[in-house]
Coordinates of C-alpha atoms and ligand atoms in Angstrom, one line a residue:
M1452 CA -9.9 43.1 1.1
G1453 CA -7.2 46.5 -0.1
E1454 CA -9.2 50.2 0.8
Y1455 CA -12.4 48.7 2.5
S1456 CA -13.8 49.6 5.4
D1457 CA -14.7 46.2 7.1
F1458 CA -17.5 46.7 9.8
R1459 CA -18.8 43.5 9.0
S1460 CA -17.3 41.7 12.4
D1461 CA -14.5 41.7 15.4
T1462 CA -13.5 38.5 13.3
V1463 CA -12.3 39.8 10.0
T1464 CA -8.5 41.4 11.3
R1465 CA -5.2 40.8 9.8
P1466 CA -3.0 38.8 11.5
T1467 CA -0.7 41.1 13.1
E1468 CA 3.4 41.0 12.6
N1469 CA 3.9 39.3 15.5
M1470 CA 1.8 37.1 15.6
R1471 CA 3.6 36.1 11.4
K1472 CA 6.2 36.1 13.6
A1473 CA 5.1 33.9 16.3
M1474 CA 3.1 31.8 14.2
A1475 CA 6.1 31.2 12.0
E1476 CA 8.2 30.8 15.2
A1477 CA 6.3 28.7 17.0
V1478 CA 7.6 24.9 18.2
V1479 CA 5.1 22.1 18.1
G1480 CA 4.2 19.3 18.7
D1481 CA 1.2 16.3 18.3
D1482 CA -1.2 18.0 20.4
V1483 CA -3.7 15.4 20.0
L1484 CA -0.6 13.7 21.5
G1485 CA -0.2 16.2 24.0
D1486 CA 3.2 16.9 23.8
D1487 CA 2.3 20.7 21.8
P1488 CA 4.0 23.1 23.8
T1489 CA 2.9 26.3 22.2
V1490 CA -0.8 25.1 22.9
Q1491 CA -0.1 23.9 26.5
E1492 CA 1.4 27.2 27.2
L1493 CA -1.8 29.1 25.8
E1494 CA -4.3 27.0 27.6
S1495 CA -1.8 27.5 31.3
L1496 CA -2.8 31.5 29.8
A1497 CA -6.0 31.0 29.6
A1498 CA -6.8 29.0 33.0
E1499 CA -4.7 31.7 34.7
K1500 CA -6.4 34.3 33.1
M1501 CA -9.5 33.2 34.2
G1502 CA -8.5 32.0 38.2
K1503 CA -10.2 28.1 36.9
E1504 CA -7.8 24.7 37.1
A1505 CA -7.7 24.2 33.3
A1506 CA -8.4 25.3 30.1
L1507 CA -8.6 23.8 26.3
F1508 CA -8.0 26.0 23.1
V1509 CA -10.9 25.0 20.1
P1510 CA -10.6 25.7 17.1
S1511 CA -13.9 27.8 17.4
G1512 CA -16.7 29.6 20.1
T1513 CA -18.8 27.8 19.5
M1514 CA -17.4 24.1 19.6
A1515 CA -16.7 26.0 22.8
N1516 CA -20.0 26.8 23.4
S1517 CA -21.1 23.2 22.6
I1518 CA -19.2 21.1 24.6
A1519 CA -19.4 22.9 27.7
I1520 CA -23.3 22.2 27.2
K1521 CA -22.6 18.8 26.4
A1522 CA -19.8 17.9 29.6
W1523 CA -22.7 20.5 32.1
T1524 CA -25.5 18.5 31.0
R1525 CA -27.6 15.2 29.9
E1526 CA -30.0 13.8 27.7
L1527 CA -33.5 14.6 29.1
D1528 CA -32.1 17.8 30.6
E1529 CA -32.7 21.9 30.2
V1530 CA -31.2 24.5 29.6
I1531 CA -31.9 28.3 30.5
V1532 CA -30.7 30.2 28.1
E1533 CA -31.2 34.7 27.1
E1534 CA -33.6 34.7 24.2
R1535 CA -30.9 36.2 21.8
A1536 CA -28.4 34.3 23.0
H1537 CA -25.1 33.7 20.7
L1538 CA -25.5 29.8 21.4
Y1539 CA -29.2 29.9 21.2
N1540 CA -29.3 31.7 17.4
M1541 CA -26.4 31.1 16.1
E1542 CA -24.3 28.3 16.5
S1543 CA -26.8 26.5 14.0
T1544 CA -28.8 24.0 17.0
H1545 CA -26.1 22.2 18.6
M1546 CA -28.6 22.4 22.2
T1547 CA -31.0 19.9 20.5
F1548 CA -28.2 18.1 18.1
I1549 CA -24.8 17.5 19.8
A1550 CA -25.8 17.1 23.6
R1551 CA -30.1 16.9 23.1
V1552 CA -31.1 18.8 25.4
L1553 CA -33.9 21.2 25.8
P1554 CA -33.2 25.3 25.5
R1555 CA -35.8 26.8 28.0
P1556 CA -35.7 30.8 26.7
I1557 CA -35.9 33.5 28.3
P1558 CA -36.7 37.3 28.4
S1559 CA -34.0 39.5 28.9
N1560 CA -32.7 43.6 29.7
R1561 CA -30.5 44.3 26.7
G1562 CA -29.0 41.2 27.6
A1563 CA -30.0 40.7 31.7
M1564 CA -32.4 38.1 32.6
D1565 CA -34.8 38.7 36.0
P1566 CA -33.1 37.0 38.3
E1567 CA -36.9 36.3 39.9
E1568 CA -37.6 35.1 36.2
V1569 CA -34.6 32.8 35.8
E1570 CA -36.1 31.1 39.8
K1571 CA -39.3 30.6 38.0
N1572 CA -38.1 29.0 34.8
I1573 CA -36.0 26.3 37.0
R1574 CA -38.6 23.2 36.5
K1575 CA -38.9 21.2 39.5
P1576 CA -38.5 17.4 39.5
S1577 CA -41.7 15.2 37.9
V1578 CA -41.2 12.4 35.3
H1579 CA -43.1 14.6 33.0
I1580 CA -40.8 17.6 32.8
P1581 CA -36.7 17.8 32.0
R1582 CA -34.3 18.5 34.8
T1583 CA -32.5 21.9 34.4
S1584 CA -28.7 21.7 34.9
L1585 CA -27.6 24.8 33.5
I1586 CA -28.2 28.2 33.0
C1587 CA -26.0 29.9 29.4
V1588 CA -24.7 33.8 31.0
E1589 CA -23.4 36.2 27.9
N1590 CA -21.5 39.3 28.0
T1591 CA -20.5 41.1 26.3
H1592 CA -23.7 40.4 24.6
N1593 CA -23.1 40.7 20.9
N1594 CA -27.3 40.9 20.3
W1595 CA -28.2 43.4 22.4
S1596 CA -25.7 46.1 20.4
G1597 CA -22.3 44.3 22.7
A1598 CA -23.6 45.4 25.5
V1599 CA -22.0 44.8 28.8
V1600 CA -24.7 42.8 31.2
P1601 CA -23.9 44.0 34.7
M1602 CA -21.8 42.4 37.5
E1603 CA -25.0 42.9 40.3
N1604 CA -27.0 40.8 37.8
L1605 CA -25.0 37.9 37.0
E1606 CA -24.2 38.0 40.8
A1607 CA -27.8 37.5 41.4
I1608 CA -28.5 34.8 39.2
R1609 CA -25.2 33.0 40.2
K1610 CA -26.8 33.1 43.8
I1611 CA -29.9 31.4 42.2
A1612 CA -27.7 28.3 40.6
N1613 CA -26.2 27.9 43.8
N1614 CA -29.1 27.6 45.7
H1615 CA -31.1 25.4 43.2
D1616 CA -27.3 23.3 42.5
I1617 CA -27.1 24.2 38.5
K1618 CA -24.4 24.8 37.0
I1619 CA -23.6 28.2 34.7
H1620 CA -21.4 28.3 31.5
F1621 CA -20.8 31.8 30.5
D1622 CA -20.4 32.9 26.7
G1623 CA -17.5 35.4 26.7
A1624 CA -16.8 35.3 23.8
R1625 CA -15.7 38.8 24.4
I1626 CA -15.0 39.2 27.5
F1627 CA -11.8 41.2 27.3
N1628 CA -13.9 43.7 25.9
A1629 CA -17.0 43.2 28.6
S1630 CA -14.1 43.8 30.7
A1631 CA -12.0 46.8 28.9
A1632 CA -15.8 49.1 28.8
S1633 CA -16.2 48.2 32.8
G1634 CA -13.2 48.4 34.4
I1635 CA -14.5 44.9 36.7
P1636 CA -11.4 42.3 36.1
V1637 CA -12.3 39.7 33.8
K1638 CA -11.5 36.9 36.8
E1639 CA -14.8 38.5 38.0
Y1640 CA -16.5 37.7 35.8
A1641 CA -15.1 34.8 35.0
A1642 CA -16.2 33.3 39.4
I1643 CA -20.0 33.6 37.9
G1644 CA -19.0 31.1 35.9
D1645 CA -18.3 27.0 36.0
S1646 CA -17.3 27.5 32.8
I1647 CA -16.6 30.1 30.7
M1648 CA -15.5 30.4 27.4
F1649 CA -13.8 33.5 25.2
C1650 CA -12.6 33.6 21.4
L1651 CA -9.2 34.6 20.5
S1652 CA -10.6 35.4 16.7
K1653 CA -12.7 39.0 17.5
G1654 CA -11.0 41.9 19.4
L1655 CA -7.8 40.3 20.1
S1656 CA -7.1 39.8 16.6
A1657 CA -5.9 36.2 16.7
P1658 CA -6.8 34.1 12.9
V1659 CA -8.2 31.2 15.1
G1660 CA -9.6 29.6 18.3
S1661 CA -11.5 29.9 21.1
L1662 CA -10.5 28.8 24.8
L1663 CA -13.3 26.6 26.6
T1664 CA -12.3 26.7 30.8
G1665 CA -12.9 24.9 33.9
P1666 CA -12.5 22.5 36.6
K1667 CA -9.8 19.8 35.6
E1668 CA -12.5 17.4 35.4
F1669 CA -15.0 19.1 33.2
I1670 CA -11.9 20.5 30.5
D1671 CA -10.6 16.5 31.0
F1672 CA -13.7 15.3 29.7
A1673 CA -14.0 18.6 27.3
R1674 CA -10.9 17.5 25.9
R1675 CA -12.9 14.2 24.9
V1676 CA -15.8 15.4 23.6
R1677 CA -13.6 17.8 21.0
K1678 CA -12.2 14.4 19.8
A1679 CA -15.8 13.2 19.0
L1680 CA -16.5 16.3 17.1
G1681 CA -13.6 15.6 15.4
G1682 CA -11.7 19.0 17.3
G1683 CA -8.3 17.2 17.9
M1684 CA -5.9 19.1 15.7
R1685 CA -2.2 18.4 15.5
Q1686 CA 0.9 20.8 14.9
V1687 CA -1.3 23.4 16.5
G1688 CA 1.4 25.5 18.3
V1689 CA 1.4 27.7 15.1
L1690 CA -2.7 28.5 15.6
A1691 CA -2.3 28.9 19.6
A1692 CA 0.4 31.2 19.1
P1693 CA -0.8 34.3 17.7
G1694 CA -3.2 33.3 20.6
I1695 CA -0.6 33.9 23.7
I1696 CA 0.3 37.5 21.0
A1697 CA -4.1 37.8 21.0
L1698 CA -3.5 37.4 25.0
T1699 CA -0.6 39.4 26.2
E1700 CA -0.6 42.4 23.3
M1701 CA -3.9 42.3 22.1
V1702 CA -6.2 42.6 25.2
D1703 CA -4.9 46.4 26.2
R1704 CA -6.5 48.6 23.2
L1705 CA -10.4 47.4 22.7
N1706 CA -11.2 50.4 24.1
E1707 CA -10.2 52.5 21.1
D1708 CA -12.4 50.1 19.4
H1709 CA -15.0 51.1 22.2
K1710 CA -14.2 54.5 20.9
R1711 CA -14.8 54.6 17.5
A1712 CA -18.1 52.9 18.0
K1713 CA -19.1 55.2 20.0
K1714 CA -18.0 57.9 18.1
L1715 CA -19.7 56.2 14.9
A1716 CA -22.8 56.1 16.9
L1717 CA -23.2 59.4 18.4
D1718 CA -23.0 61.1 14.1
I1719 CA -24.8 59.3 12.8
A1720 CA -28.1 58.5 15.2
E1721 CA -30.3 61.1 13.4
L1722 CA -30.0 60.6 10.1
P1723 CA -33.1 60.2 9.1
G1724 CA -33.7 56.0 8.5
I1725 CA -31.8 55.2 11.8
S1726 CA -33.2 54.3 14.8
L1727 CA -30.1 54.4 17.4
N1728 CA -29.8 55.7 20.6
P1729 CA -26.2 56.4 21.1
D1730 CA -25.9 55.4 25.1
H1731 CA -27.0 51.8 23.8
V1732 CA -23.6 51.1 22.1
Q1733 CA -21.1 50.1 25.5
T1734 CA -18.1 48.6 23.3
N1735 CA -16.6 47.6 19.7
I1736 CA -20.6 46.4 18.4
I1737 CA -23.2 49.6 16.5
I1738 CA -26.5 47.6 15.9
F1739 CA -29.0 49.5 14.8
G1740 CA -32.7 49.5 13.4
F1741 CA -32.8 50.9 9.3
N1742 CA -36.5 51.7 8.3
H1743 CA -35.8 54.4 5.4
P1744 CA -38.6 55.8 3.2
K1745 CA -36.9 55.5 0.5
I1746 CA -34.0 53.0 -0.1
S1747 CA -34.0 49.4 1.9
I1748 CA -31.5 48.1 3.9
P1749 CA -29.7 46.1 1.4
E1750 CA -30.1 48.8 -1.2
F1751 CA -27.9 50.8 1.7
L1752 CA -25.9 48.2 2.3
T1753 CA -24.7 47.9 -1.9
K1754 CA -24.6 52.0 -1.5
L1755 CA -22.2 51.3 1.2
K1756 CA -20.5 49.0 -0.7
D1757 CA -19.9 51.2 -3.5
R1758 CA -17.8 53.9 -1.3
K1759 CA -16.0 50.8 -0.2
I1760 CA -17.5 50.3 3.0
L1761 CA -18.8 47.0 4.3
A1762 CA -21.3 45.9 7.0
L1763 CA -23.9 43.5 7.2
A1764 CA -27.5 43.4 8.2
T1765 CA -29.0 41.1 11.3
S1766 CA -32.6 39.8 11.0
E1767 CA -36.0 42.2 11.6
G1768 CA -34.4 45.1 10.0
R1769 CA -31.7 45.9 11.8
I1770 CA -27.9 46.9 10.3
R1771 CA -24.8 46.2 12.6
F1772 CA -21.4 47.6 12.9
V1773 CA -18.5 46.7 14.2
T1774 CA -15.7 47.9 15.4
H1775 CA -11.9 46.3 15.1
K1776 CA -7.8 46.4 15.3
D1777 CA -8.3 47.1 10.9
I1778 CA -11.0 50.2 11.7
N1779 CA -9.1 53.6 12.4
D1780 CA -10.1 56.9 12.9
K1781 CA -10.0 57.5 9.0
D1782 CA -12.6 54.4 8.9
I1783 CA -14.5 55.6 11.2
E1784 CA -15.0 58.9 9.6
K1785 CA -14.9 57.4 5.6
A1786 CA -17.9 55.7 7.0
V1787 CA -20.8 58.8 8.4
S1788 CA -19.5 60.6 5.7
A1789 CA -21.3 58.0 3.7
F1790 CA -23.9 57.7 6.1
R1791 CA -24.3 61.3 5.8
E1792 CA -24.7 61.4 1.6
I1793 CA -26.6 58.5 1.4
L1794 CA -28.9 59.6 3.7
G1795 CA -28.5 63.4 4.5
Ligands
PLP848 C1 -18.9 35.2 17.8 C2 -19.5 34.1 18.8 C3 -19.4 33.2 19.1 C4 -19.0 31.7 18.8 O1 -17.5 31.8 18.2 P1 -17.2 31.4 16.6 O2 -15.6 30.9 17.2 O3 -17.7 31.9 15.5 O4 -17.9 30.1 16.4 C5 -20.4 32.1 20.1 N1 -20.9 33.4 21.3 C6 -20.7 35.1 20.8 C7 -21.5 35.4 22.2 C8 -19.8 35.2 19.9 O5 -20.5 36.4 19.4

């Protein structure tokens, strides 16, 4: 992309020098046969960081979520999800396609579901209705502009799950962003979930991959599901190696992304056509409403592109900017000037 400032997603990052080097030098084996030492190292590291017994390296966050839901449920079950959750809206219907369960979406306050509302939606056992077997939570919450869901809220939901003997799967695609923003250790968040997944390929800047973590028995079964989905990979240590760098070298810089996102949000919030509360930008995702008397969203995005700035439209008349390793202070200045020029 050269001179483009690419705000479309934190998935657009290029691997660091150290990642490239680690890929070239990775010791590999056949991971499906269980003998790729680099994958094993990454999985141990992930399990340890999350405080879980075991971990599984998978090609994508979507596969991590689909395997988790498949492993915690059976047909005729229902799963409580937040209505804007990524795993419910953005993952091509795997809940019905793979796990064959019913999602039950619940509204929220910026990603935090009302615990009473969650409890009310747990189904009483009956021959007529599905059994509630799983609650899914997400933090940071992508579609709520990267909101950090408060710990007290997650703890209240955990309590309800315990009372009803229901599992929790935690979509922690950006759990390290949540931890960086709140100061709460990743392990404390992870303890909310019976399982938690996180992405290496987002803010942590690795080229590929996510980790699903949880109890050993769950991960053993998850490994079988991964194979059944065609996600068993062979000398995949070449991809695990940059993942190890992501976990050891790329976590501490996430607050830089958050500061830049906040700066951009503050500088554009008052411009004509934009509806944005900068207080809502807690991490690296800025989602704002766009309704300008003269310019449509596609026209605005084209004008930005003419100025070498890339961003994406989301649903419901909104635009999304995401900061990441390959966005620096100059990119922010460039974006702010472009906004002022086009809208101001
Ligand atoms: C990106 C994302 C995923 C899925 O990850 P992919 O690697 O793109 O499949 C899941 N959950 C959330 C919250 C995400 O942002």
